[in-house]
Each structure stands twice: as structure tokens, then as C-alpha cells.
Amino acid sequence: MRDTTGIRSLTPHGHVGFDTFPDQLVKKSLQQGFTFNILCIGETGLGKSTLINSLFNTNFDGTQTSHALPGVRLRSNIFELQEKNVKLKLTLVETVGYGDQINKEDSFKTIVDYIDTQFESYLQEELKVQRSLSAFHDTRIHACLYLICPTGHGLKSIDLLCMKKLDNKVNIIPVIAKSDVISKAELQHFKIKVMSELVANGIQIYQFPTDDENVAELNANMNKQVPFAVVGSTDTIKFGNKMIRARQYTWGIVQVENENHCDFVKLREMLLRTNMEDLREQTHSCHYQLYRRLRLEQMGFSDLGADNKPVPFHENYEKKRQEQLELLQQREEEMRQSFVFRVKEKESELKEAEKSLLTKYENMNKQLEQEKHKIEDQNKKLEEEMNDFNKKKEVFLHAQNQPQSHGLTLGWGKKK
């Protein structure tokens, strides 16, 4: 028998053994362990840590944060869990200070940058000559639990803006946190309001897959339950003859794992027990591949040439390398010309400065010569005045001495 692709279908006449291939994969996977990364986004005080603790039935160490942080940041922790013989490396990433700022315009930027950084880290490992993806710790976000404040009036602007920026980067699962603060009727109306706003704004959230007939009906039903209205609690209360996780109020208790009280069990079933592998697959085949394609196109790589025919990678690489070399040579030539121009410009400036200094030097010499001649003339004039003064002084002294000598002579004559 031959299909349209030319592949013949054959049936072995006896047992060969390749039917054990799934068992081999299971054994290898159990040895390597699994990774799962969850991003929990929500305003401070919505119970992100409590919800995560409830989902995995443990107590992850976490510190409370204040509402006075200047910006949004992310807190990441890695844990190793084991259930029976299955090992899970779990990465939990929580927002800190989300929605606490007055200006919430860029609240999503830190989250987007973090997701892109994890994609880029995986891409760099994938592009290495000697890569080891099996041993590489994959930190790409597989599921994003977006906690919605139970206002009962619809989504906030920050919710719509953030989810719009993230819907092509991560699998978004909207969750109404602390759903026990509003009545069931209000909760049902709130769910419809949230979904209508998501559709109206073109936000794509994660849809549980319905292509597997084993879980198609369950997932189709759960898609109608989104967003999940949950209540988280790590406290245990004695109810009847058993201990249950619940929240205690004066009017009664809210059981976390009671589907009549909240959707916590549905969320855990869909997130961990039924669709964990699909979340991982969607992250790799959809969100990461989109990021990878955009990054390679940004680098100049393409599968098709100018004539829309496939281009081998090495030709594409060589073409891009040649373009980069030409660009480098062009920039080198531009830098050389710029350097030569700046040198000539500097030489011209130095010549002008030298010329200016020479002019100033000549002017100063002329001024000095003039001052010198002026001082010499003044000295000459002073010497002439000194000579005239000395002559007058001699004449005066001579004239003053003449009468005195004549008077003495006359006086002596009378005495005789």
C-alpha cells in the first residue's frame, strides 16, 4: 500500500520490538527529569505566593514586599520537587511591586524583557558549535498565571496592556484571585465581562488543546470555565473527620479543593495534571519559534532568496558575512576619511593659531621697541635737563660767591 507521499505502509509478519519505543522514551525522561517554569503576575497582595504554594501543596520560602517600590521587578526561585519517581525542576517567577506605581505605563517592560532574555539565552545555546541542550537548564516561561483583581467591574487598563504585550510570548492563563470576596452571581458576570474585554482587545490567551481525543471533551469544557476563579490557602482546618485546606471566616469556611466553592481544582488539573506537556510544547514550537525567527531575520538570515527559492544556510551565512565585511570596510573607510578630515582641520586650526601667535609676537615687539625709544628719549631729555640744572647751579653758586669776596677786601682796607 502506498500513500500520496510515496511512502509504503507495511505490516510485520511477527513481533519486531519497536513498539517498546514509548517505554524507552518514558524511561529516559524519568532519568533526565522534567522542567516547568511558571510566571505569576499580579498586584501586591493578591495572593500569588499562596496560590503557588497551594498548587504544589508545599511551602515555598517567600518574603513579603512593600507597596513603596519605585518600579516593577521579578523574583525568581528554582526548586527541585519529586513525586513518586518523577523529578521536577520548577522555576517560579513572581512580580514584585506590580501595579503599585503612580505611573503604570511601563509596568510590563520588565516582564517582557525577562521573557525575551530567557528566549535569547536558549537561542545562544542552540547556535553554539558545541551545544548541549539536554544538559542546558531551560528557563523559558511555560505558563503565565495572570491574577486579576476581583473588582467585579472588568479588567484594569494595566491588565489589558500587559496581556496584550505578552500574548505572543507566553501562554497566558487568566485567574481571578481571591474570588471568595464576591458572590457567585457577581463572579459569573465578572467572568463574562473579562472574556468579552479580552476578545474585544484582541488578546490571545492559552486554549487547552482539543486535538487529543482522550482529553478533548475535558479541555473543551475547561476552556469555557476560563478565567478560573480561585481561592488559595495553606492553612488546614478540621472539617468533619478530616483535615482540609480552607479559609476560615466568621460566617463559615471556603474549601480550596471544593469545586462548588472555587475553581482551584480545575486550574491545578489543567495546569499540572493534563496540559503541562502541551504548555511546554506550545512554548517551544510557537512562542520561542516566533522569537527565534524574528531574531534570525534581524540578523539577516532568511530561508528564501530574492527569487523565492530556498537558500542553503551556508550560502546565506556567506552572503551575510560578505555584507558585513563590506559594511565594515565602508565604515573603516568613512572613519579613515573622517580622521584625515579632522587631522587637516586640526592642522589648519594650529596654523591659524601659530599665525595669530606670530602676529601677537610681532605686535608686542613693536610695542616694546616703541616703549624703548620713548624711554630713551625721556632719559636723553632728563640728562639734558640735569646738565642745564648743573650749569645753572654752578652759575648761581659762582654769582653768590663773588660779592662776598669783594666785601671782605673793602673791609680790610678801612681798618688800615
CSV table of C-alpha atoms in Angstrom, one decimal:
chain,number,residue,atom,x,y,z
A,1,MET,CA,0.0,0.0,0.0
A,2,ARG,CA,1.4,3.5,-1.0
A,3,ASP,CA,0.1,6.9,0.1
A,4,THR,CA,0.2,10.2,-1.8
A,5,THR,CA,3.7,11.0,-0.4
A,6,GLY,CA,5.2,7.8,-1.9
A,7,ILE,CA,5.7,6.1,1.4
A,8,ARG,CA,4.7,2.5,1.5
A,9,SER,CA,2.9,1.0,4.5
A,10,LEU,CA,3.9,-2.4,5.6
A,11,THR,CA,2.8,-4.7,8.4
A,12,PRO,CA,5.4,-7.0,10.0
A,13,HIS,CA,4.6,-10.7,10.0
A,14,GLY,CA,5.8,-11.0,13.6
A,15,HIS,CA,6.8,-9.1,16.6
A,16,VAL,CA,9.9,-6.9,16.0
A,17,GLY,CA,10.2,-4.8,19.1
A,18,PHE,CA,9.9,-1.1,18.1
A,19,ASP,CA,6.6,-1.0,20.0
A,20,THR,CA,8.7,-0.5,23.1
A,21,PHE,CA,9.9,2.8,21.8
A,22,PRO,CA,7.4,4.8,24.0
A,23,ASP,CA,8.6,2.9,27.1
A,24,GLN,CA,12.2,3.8,26.2
A,25,LEU,CA,11.2,7.5,26.0
A,26,VAL,CA,9.5,7.3,29.3
A,27,LYS,CA,12.5,5.7,31.0
A,28,LYS,CA,14.9,8.2,29.5
A,29,SER,CA,12.6,11.1,30.5
A,30,LEU,CA,12.4,9.8,34.1
A,31,GLN,CA,16.2,9.6,34.3
A,32,GLN,CA,16.6,13.2,33.0
A,33,GLY,CA,13.7,14.7,34.9
A,34,PHE,CA,11.4,17.5,33.8
A,35,THR,CA,11.5,21.2,33.9
A,36,PHE,CA,8.5,23.5,34.3
A,37,ASN,CA,8.6,27.3,34.6
A,38,ILE,CA,5.7,29.4,35.9
A,39,LEU,CA,5.4,33.2,35.8
A,40,CYS,CA,2.9,34.6,38.2
A,41,ILE,CA,1.8,38.2,37.5
A,42,GLY,CA,-0.4,40.2,39.8
A,43,GLU,CA,-0.7,43.2,42.0
A,44,THR,CA,0.8,43.1,45.5
A,45,GLY,CA,-1.5,41.4,48.0
A,46,LEU,CA,-3.5,39.3,45.5
A,47,GLY,CA,-2.0,36.1,46.9
A,48,LYS,CA,0.5,35.0,44.3
A,49,SER,CA,2.7,33.1,46.7
A,50,THR,CA,-0.3,31.5,48.5
A,51,LEU,CA,-1.7,30.3,45.2
A,52,ILE,CA,1.6,28.7,44.1
A,53,ASN,CA,2.0,27.0,47.5
A,54,SER,CA,-1.5,25.7,47.2
A,55,LEU,CA,-0.9,24.3,43.7
A,56,PHE,CA,2.1,22.3,44.6
A,57,ASN,CA,0.9,21.5,48.2
A,58,THR,CA,4.1,22.7,49.7
A,59,ASN,CA,5.6,25.9,51.3
A,60,PHE,CA,8.0,27.8,49.1
A,61,ASP,CA,10.0,30.3,51.1
A,62,GLY,CA,9.0,33.8,50.2
A,63,THR,CA,9.3,37.2,51.7
A,64,GLN,CA,6.5,39.8,51.7
A,65,THR,CA,7.2,43.0,49.9
A,66,SER,CA,6.0,46.6,50.5
A,67,HIS,CA,3.9,48.8,48.2
A,68,ALA,CA,6.5,51.5,48.0
A,69,LEU,CA,8.9,50.1,45.4
A,70,PRO,CA,10.0,52.6,42.7
A,71,GLY,CA,9.5,50.1,39.9
A,72,VAL,CA,8.4,46.6,39.0
A,73,ARG,CA,11.0,43.8,39.4
A,74,LEU,CA,10.9,40.0,39.2
A,75,ARG,CA,11.8,37.4,41.9
A,76,SER,CA,12.9,34.1,40.6
A,77,ASN,CA,13.4,30.9,42.6
A,78,ILE,CA,14.3,27.4,41.5
A,79,PHE,CA,13.1,24.3,43.3
A,80,GLU,CA,13.5,20.6,42.9
A,81,LEU,CA,10.4,18.5,43.6
A,82,GLN,CA,9.8,14.8,43.5
A,83,GLU,CA,6.6,12.9,43.4
A,84,LYS,CA,6.9,9.1,43.4
A,85,ASN,CA,9.8,8.6,40.9
A,86,VAL,CA,9.2,11.7,38.8
A,87,LYS,CA,11.7,14.6,39.4
A,88,LEU,CA,10.6,18.2,38.5
A,89,LYS,CA,12.8,21.2,38.4
A,90,LEU,CA,10.4,24.0,39.0
A,91,THR,CA,11.2,27.7,38.4
A,92,LEU,CA,8.8,30.2,40.0
A,93,VAL,CA,8.9,33.8,38.9
A,94,GLU,CA,6.8,36.4,40.6
A,95,THR,CA,6.3,40.1,40.0
A,96,VAL,CA,7.2,42.4,42.9
A,97,GLY,CA,5.7,45.8,43.1
A,98,TYR,CA,3.4,45.3,40.1
A,99,GLY,CA,0.7,48.0,39.9
A,100,ASP,CA,2.0,49.9,42.9
A,101,GLN,CA,3.4,52.9,41.0
A,102,ILE,CA,1.5,56.0,40.2
A,103,ASN,CA,2.7,55.8,36.5
A,104,LYS,CA,1.9,52.3,35.4
A,105,GLU,CA,2.7,52.8,31.7
A,106,ASP,CA,5.9,50.8,31.6
A,107,SER,CA,4.9,48.1,34.2
A,108,PHE,CA,5.0,45.4,31.6
A,109,LYS,CA,8.5,46.3,30.3
A,110,THR,CA,10.4,44.4,33.0
A,111,ILE,CA,8.3,41.3,32.4
A,112,VAL,CA,8.7,41.4,28.6
A,113,ASP,CA,12.5,41.9,28.9
A,114,TYR,CA,12.7,38.9,31.3
A,115,ILE,CA,10.9,36.6,28.9
A,116,ASP,CA,13.0,37.8,25.9
A,117,THR,CA,16.1,37.2,27.9
A,118,GLN,CA,15.2,33.6,28.6
A,119,PHE,CA,14.5,33.1,24.9
A,120,GLU,CA,17.8,34.7,23.9
A,121,SER,CA,19.7,32.5,26.4
A,122,TYR,CA,18.2,29.4,24.8
A,123,LEU,CA,18.9,30.7,21.3
A,124,GLN,CA,22.5,31.4,22.1
A,125,GLU,CA,22.9,27.8,23.4
A,126,GLU,CA,21.2,26.5,20.3
A,127,LEU,CA,23.5,28.4,18.0
A,128,LYS,CA,26.7,27.2,19.7
A,129,VAL,CA,29.1,24.9,17.7
A,130,GLN,CA,29.3,22.5,20.7
A,131,ARG,CA,25.8,22.7,22.2
A,132,SER,CA,24.3,20.6,25.0
A,133,LEU,CA,20.6,21.3,25.0
A,134,SER,CA,19.9,18.2,27.1
A,135,ALA,CA,22.0,19.5,29.9
A,136,PHE,CA,21.0,23.1,29.4
A,137,HIS,CA,18.7,24.5,32.1
A,138,ASP,CA,15.7,25.7,30.1
A,139,THR,CA,14.3,28.8,31.9
A,140,ARG,CA,11.8,29.8,29.2
A,141,ILE,CA,8.4,30.5,30.7
A,142,HIS,CA,5.9,27.8,30.0
A,143,ALA,CA,2.8,29.2,31.8
A,144,CYS,CA,1.8,32.7,32.9
A,145,LEU,CA,-0.8,32.9,35.6
A,146,TYR,CA,-2.2,36.4,35.4
A,147,LEU,CA,-4.0,37.2,38.6
A,148,ILE,CA,-7.0,39.5,38.1
A,149,CYS,CA,-8.2,41.7,41.0
A,150,PRO,CA,-11.8,40.7,41.9
A,151,THR,CA,-13.3,44.1,41.4
A,152,GLY,CA,-16.4,42.8,39.6
A,153,HIS,CA,-16.2,45.7,37.1
A,154,GLY,CA,-13.9,44.3,34.4
A,155,LEU,CA,-10.2,44.4,33.7
A,156,LYS,CA,-8.0,47.3,34.5
A,157,SER,CA,-6.0,49.2,31.9
A,158,ILE,CA,-2.8,47.8,33.2
A,159,ASP,CA,-4.2,44.2,32.8
A,160,LEU,CA,-5.2,44.8,29.2
A,161,LEU,CA,-1.9,46.5,28.3
A,162,CYS,CA,0.3,43.9,29.9
A,163,MET,CA,-1.5,40.8,28.5
A,164,LYS,CA,-1.5,42.5,25.0
A,165,LYS,CA,2.3,42.7,25.2
A,166,LEU,CA,2.6,39.1,26.4
A,167,ASP,CA,0.1,37.1,24.4
A,168,ASN,CA,2.6,36.3,21.6
A,169,LYS,CA,5.4,35.5,24.1
A,170,VAL,CA,3.9,33.2,26.7
A,171,ASN,CA,0.9,31.0,27.4
A,172,ILE,CA,-1.4,33.3,29.4
A,173,ILE,CA,-3.9,31.7,31.8
A,174,PRO,CA,-6.1,34.4,33.4
A,175,VAL,CA,-7.1,33.7,37.0
A,176,ILE,CA,-9.4,35.7,39.3
A,177,ALA,CA,-7.7,35.8,42.6
A,178,LYS,CA,-9.4,35.8,46.0
A,179,SER,CA,-12.7,35.0,44.3
A,180,ASP,CA,-14.4,34.5,47.6
A,181,VAL,CA,-14.8,38.2,48.1
A,182,ILE,CA,-17.7,38.4,45.6
A,183,SER,CA,-20.9,36.4,45.3
A,184,LYS,CA,-21.4,33.6,42.8
A,185,ALA,CA,-23.7,35.7,40.7
A,186,GLU,CA,-21.3,38.6,40.6
A,187,LEU,CA,-18.4,36.2,39.8
A,188,GLN,CA,-20.2,34.7,36.8
A,189,HIS,CA,-21.0,38.1,35.5
A,190,PHE,CA,-17.4,39.1,36.1
A,191,LYS,CA,-16.1,36.1,34.1
A,192,ILE,CA,-18.2,37.0,31.1
A,193,LYS,CA,-17.1,40.6,31.4
A,194,VAL,CA,-13.4,39.7,31.5
A,195,MET,CA,-13.6,37.3,28.5
A,196,SER,CA,-15.6,39.9,26.4
A,197,GLU,CA,-12.9,42.5,27.1
A,198,LEU,CA,-10.1,40.1,26.2
A,199,VAL,CA,-11.8,39.3,22.9
A,200,ALA,CA,-12.6,43.0,22.2
A,201,ASN,CA,-8.9,43.9,22.7
A,202,GLY,CA,-7.6,41.0,20.5
A,203,ILE,CA,-5.8,39.3,23.4
A,204,GLN,CA,-4.9,35.7,22.8
A,205,ILE,CA,-4.9,33.6,25.9
A,206,TYR,CA,-3.9,29.9,26.1
A,207,GLN,CA,-6.5,27.5,24.9
A,208,PHE,CA,-6.4,24.0,26.3
A,209,PRO,CA,-5.9,21.6,23.3
A,210,THR,CA,-8.8,19.6,22.0
A,211,ASP,CA,-6.9,17.5,19.3
A,212,ASP,CA,-6.3,14.6,21.7
A,213,GLU,CA,-9.5,12.6,21.9
A,214,ASN,CA,-8.6,11.4,25.4
A,215,VAL,CA,-8.8,14.9,26.9
A,216,ALA,CA,-10.7,16.8,24.1
A,217,GLU,CA,-14.0,16.8,26.0
A,218,LEU,CA,-12.5,17.8,29.3
A,219,ASN,CA,-10.4,20.6,27.8
A,220,ALA,CA,-13.2,21.9,25.7
A,221,ASN,CA,-15.3,22.2,28.9
A,222,MET,CA,-12.5,23.8,30.8
A,223,ASN,CA,-12.0,26.4,28.0
A,224,LYS,CA,-15.5,27.6,28.8
A,225,GLN,CA,-14.6,28.0,32.5
A,226,VAL,CA,-11.8,30.5,31.9
A,227,PRO,CA,-10.9,32.7,33.7
A,228,PHE,CA,-10.6,30.4,36.7
A,229,ALA,CA,-11.9,31.9,40.0
A,230,VAL,CA,-9.6,30.5,42.7
A,231,VAL,CA,-9.0,30.7,46.4
A,232,GLY,CA,-5.6,29.8,47.8
A,233,SER,CA,-4.8,28.8,51.3
A,234,THR,CA,-2.0,26.9,53.1
A,235,ASP,CA,-4.0,26.6,56.4
A,236,THR,CA,-5.6,23.3,57.3
A,237,ILE,CA,-8.9,23.2,59.2
A,238,LYS,CA,-10.7,20.2,60.7
A,239,PHE,CA,-13.9,19.6,58.8
A,240,GLY,CA,-15.8,16.6,59.9
A,241,ASN,CA,-13.3,13.7,60.4
A,242,LYS,CA,-10.6,15.0,58.1
A,243,MET,CA,-8.3,18.0,57.7
A,244,ILE,CA,-8.8,20.2,54.7
A,245,ARG,CA,-7.2,23.3,53.2
A,246,ALA,CA,-9.6,26.2,53.6
A,247,ARG,CA,-10.1,29.8,54.6
A,248,GLN,CA,-11.9,30.4,57.9
A,249,TYR,CA,-14.4,33.2,58.1
A,250,THR,CA,-17.0,34.2,60.8
A,251,TRP,CA,-19.8,33.1,58.5
A,252,GLY,CA,-18.2,29.8,57.5
A,253,ILE,CA,-15.3,28.3,55.6
A,254,VAL,CA,-14.3,28.3,51.9
A,255,GLN,CA,-12.8,25.0,50.9
A,256,VAL,CA,-9.9,25.4,48.5
A,257,GLU,CA,-10.3,21.9,46.9
A,258,ASN,CA,-14.1,22.0,46.7
A,259,GLU,CA,-15.2,22.7,43.1
A,260,ASN,CA,-18.5,24.1,44.4
A,261,HIS,CA,-16.5,26.8,46.3
A,262,CYS,CA,-13.9,27.8,43.7
A,263,ASP,CA,-12.1,26.7,40.5
A,264,PHE,CA,-8.8,25.8,42.2
A,265,VAL,CA,-9.0,22.1,41.4
A,266,LYS,CA,-9.8,22.8,37.8
A,267,LEU,CA,-6.8,25.1,37.5
A,268,ARG,CA,-4.5,22.6,39.0
A,269,GLU,CA,-6.0,19.8,36.9
A,270,MET,CA,-5.5,21.8,33.7
A,271,LEU,CA,-2.1,23.3,34.5
A,272,LEU,CA,-0.3,20.3,36.0
A,273,ARG,CA,-2.1,17.0,35.5
A,274,THR,CA,-3.4,17.3,32.0
A,275,ASN,CA,-1.7,20.0,29.9
A,276,MET,CA,1.8,20.5,31.4
A,277,GLU,CA,3.5,18.9,28.4
A,278,ASP,CA,1.3,20.9,25.9
A,279,LEU,CA,2.3,24.1,27.7
A,280,ARG,CA,5.9,23.2,27.3
A,281,GLU,CA,5.4,22.2,23.6
A,282,GLN,CA,3.5,25.4,22.9
A,283,THR,CA,6.3,27.5,24.4
A,284,HIS,CA,8.9,25.8,22.2
A,285,SER,CA,7.0,25.4,19.0
A,286,CYS,CA,5.0,28.6,19.0
A,287,HIS,CA,6.4,31.4,21.2
A,288,TYR,CA,10.1,30.5,21.0
A,289,GLN,CA,10.0,29.8,17.3
A,290,LEU,CA,8.4,33.2,16.7
A,291,TYR,CA,11.2,34.9,18.7
A,292,ARG,CA,13.8,32.8,17.0
A,293,ARG,CA,12.5,33.7,13.5
A,294,LEU,CA,12.4,37.4,14.3
A,295,ARG,CA,15.9,37.3,15.7
A,296,LEU,CA,17.4,35.4,12.8
A,297,GLU,CA,15.6,37.8,10.3
A,298,GLN,CA,17.0,40.6,12.3
A,299,MET,CA,20.5,39.1,11.8
A,300,GLY,CA,19.8,39.0,8.1
A,301,PHE,CA,19.1,35.2,7.7
A,302,SER,CA,16.2,34.0,5.5
A,303,ASP,CA,15.1,30.7,4.2
A,304,LEU,CA,14.2,32.1,0.8
A,305,GLY,CA,16.3,34.2,-1.6
A,306,ALA,CA,15.3,37.1,-3.9
A,307,ASP,CA,13.7,34.7,-6.3
A,308,ASN,CA,11.6,33.0,-3.6
A,309,LYS,CA,13.7,29.8,-3.8
A,310,PRO,CA,15.2,28.0,-0.8
A,311,VAL,CA,18.7,29.2,0.1
A,312,PRO,CA,21.1,26.8,1.9
A,313,PHE,CA,22.2,28.1,5.3
A,314,HIS,CA,25.9,28.2,4.4
A,315,GLU,CA,25.2,30.4,1.3
A,316,ASN,CA,23.0,32.6,3.4
A,317,TYR,CA,25.8,32.8,6.0
A,318,GLU,CA,28.5,33.5,3.4
A,319,LYS,CA,26.3,36.2,1.9
A,320,LYS,CA,25.7,37.8,5.2
A,321,ARG,CA,29.3,37.6,6.1
A,322,GLN,CA,30.3,39.3,2.8
A,323,GLU,CA,27.8,42.0,3.5
A,324,GLN,CA,29.2,42.5,7.0
A,325,LEU,CA,32.7,42.7,5.6
A,326,GLU,CA,31.7,45.3,3.0
A,327,LEU,CA,29.9,47.2,5.7
A,328,LEU,CA,32.9,47.0,7.9
A,329,GLN,CA,35.2,48.2,5.1
A,330,GLN,CA,32.8,51.0,4.3
A,331,ARG,CA,32.8,52.1,7.9
A,332,GLU,CA,36.5,51.8,8.1
A,333,GLU,CA,36.9,54.0,5.0
A,334,GLU,CA,34.4,56.5,6.5
A,335,MET,CA,36.4,56.6,9.7
A,336,ARG,CA,39.7,57.0,7.8
A,337,GLN,CA,38.3,59.9,5.8
A,338,SER,CA,36.8,61.4,8.9
A,339,PHE,CA,40.2,61.0,10.6
A,340,VAL,CA,42.0,62.6,7.7
A,341,PHE,CA,39.5,65.4,7.6
A,342,ARG,CA,39.8,66.0,11.3
A,343,VAL,CA,43.6,66.0,11.1
A,344,LYS,CA,43.6,68.5,8.3
A,345,GLU,CA,41.1,70.6,10.2
A,346,LYS,CA,43.3,70.4,13.3
A,347,GLU,CA,46.4,71.3,11.2
A,348,SER,CA,44.5,74.3,9.8
A,349,GLU,CA,43.5,75.4,13.3
A,350,LEU,CA,47.1,75.0,14.5
A,351,LYS,CA,48.4,77.1,11.6
A,352,GLU,CA,45.8,79.8,12.3
A,353,ALA,CA,46.8,79.7,15.9
A,354,GLU,CA,50.5,79.9,15.0
A,355,LYS,CA,49.9,82.8,12.7
A,356,SER,CA,47.9,84.5,15.4
A,357,LEU,CA,50.7,84.0,17.9
A,358,LEU,CA,53.3,85.3,15.4
A,359,THR,CA,51.2,88.4,14.8
A,360,LYS,CA,50.8,89.0,18.5
A,361,TYR,CA,54.6,88.4,19.0
A,362,GLU,CA,55.4,91.0,16.3
A,363,ASN,CA,53.0,93.5,17.7
A,364,MET,CA,54.4,93.0,21.2
A,365,ASN,CA,58.0,93.5,19.7
A,366,LYS,CA,56.9,96.7,18.0
A,367,GLN,CA,55.3,98.0,21.2
A,368,LEU,CA,58.4,97.1,23.1
A,369,GLU,CA,60.6,99.0,20.6
A,370,GLN,CA,58.3,102.0,20.8
A,371,GLU,CA,58.4,101.9,24.6
A,372,LYS,CA,62.2,101.5,24.5
A,373,HIS,CA,62.6,104.5,22.2
A,374,LYS,CA,60.2,106.5,24.3
A,375,ILE,CA,62.2,105.7,27.4
A,376,GLU,CA,65.5,106.5,25.7
A,377,ASP,CA,64.1,109.9,24.6
A,378,GLN,CA,62.9,110.5,28.2
A,379,ASN,CA,66.3,109.6,29.5
A,380,LYS,CA,68.0,111.8,27.0
A,381,LYS,CA,65.7,114.7,27.9
A,382,LEU,CA,66.3,114.1,31.6
A,383,GLU,CA,70.1,114.1,31.1
A,384,GLU,CA,69.8,117.5,29.2
A,385,GLU,CA,67.7,118.9,32.0
A,386,MET,CA,70.2,117.6,34.5
A,387,ASN,CA,73.1,119.3,32.6
A,388,ASP,CA,71.2,122.6,32.3
A,389,PHE,CA,70.4,122.4,36.0
A,390,ASN,CA,74.0,121.7,36.9
A,391,LYS,CA,75.2,124.6,34.8
A,392,LYS,CA,72.6,127.0,36.4
A,393,LYS,CA,73.7,125.7,39.7
A,394,GLU,CA,77.3,126.5,39.1
A,395,VAL,CA,76.5,129.9,37.8
A,396,PHE,CA,74.3,130.6,40.8
A,397,LEU,CA,77.0,129.4,43.2
A,398,HIS,CA,79.6,131.4,41.4
A,399,ALA,CA,77.5,134.5,41.4
A,400,GLN,CA,76.7,134.0,45.1
A,401,ASN,CA,80.4,133.7,46.0
A,402,GLN,CA,81.6,136.9,44.0
A,403,PRO,CA,80.0,139.7,46.3
A,404,GLN,CA,81.2,138.1,49.5
A,405,SER,CA,84.9,138.1,48.3
A,406,HIS,CA,84.7,141.8,47.3
A,407,GLY,CA,83.1,142.9,50.6
A,408,LEU,CA,85.9,141.3,52.6
A,409,THR,CA,88.6,143.2,50.7
A,410,LEU,CA,86.9,146.6,51.3
A,411,GLY,CA,86.6,146.0,55.0
A,412,TRP,CA,90.2,145.3,55.4
A,413,GLY,CA,91.2,148.5,53.6
A,414,LYS,CA,89.3,150.7,56.0
A,415,LYS,CA,91.0,149.2,59.1
A,416,LYS,CA,94.4,150.2,57.8
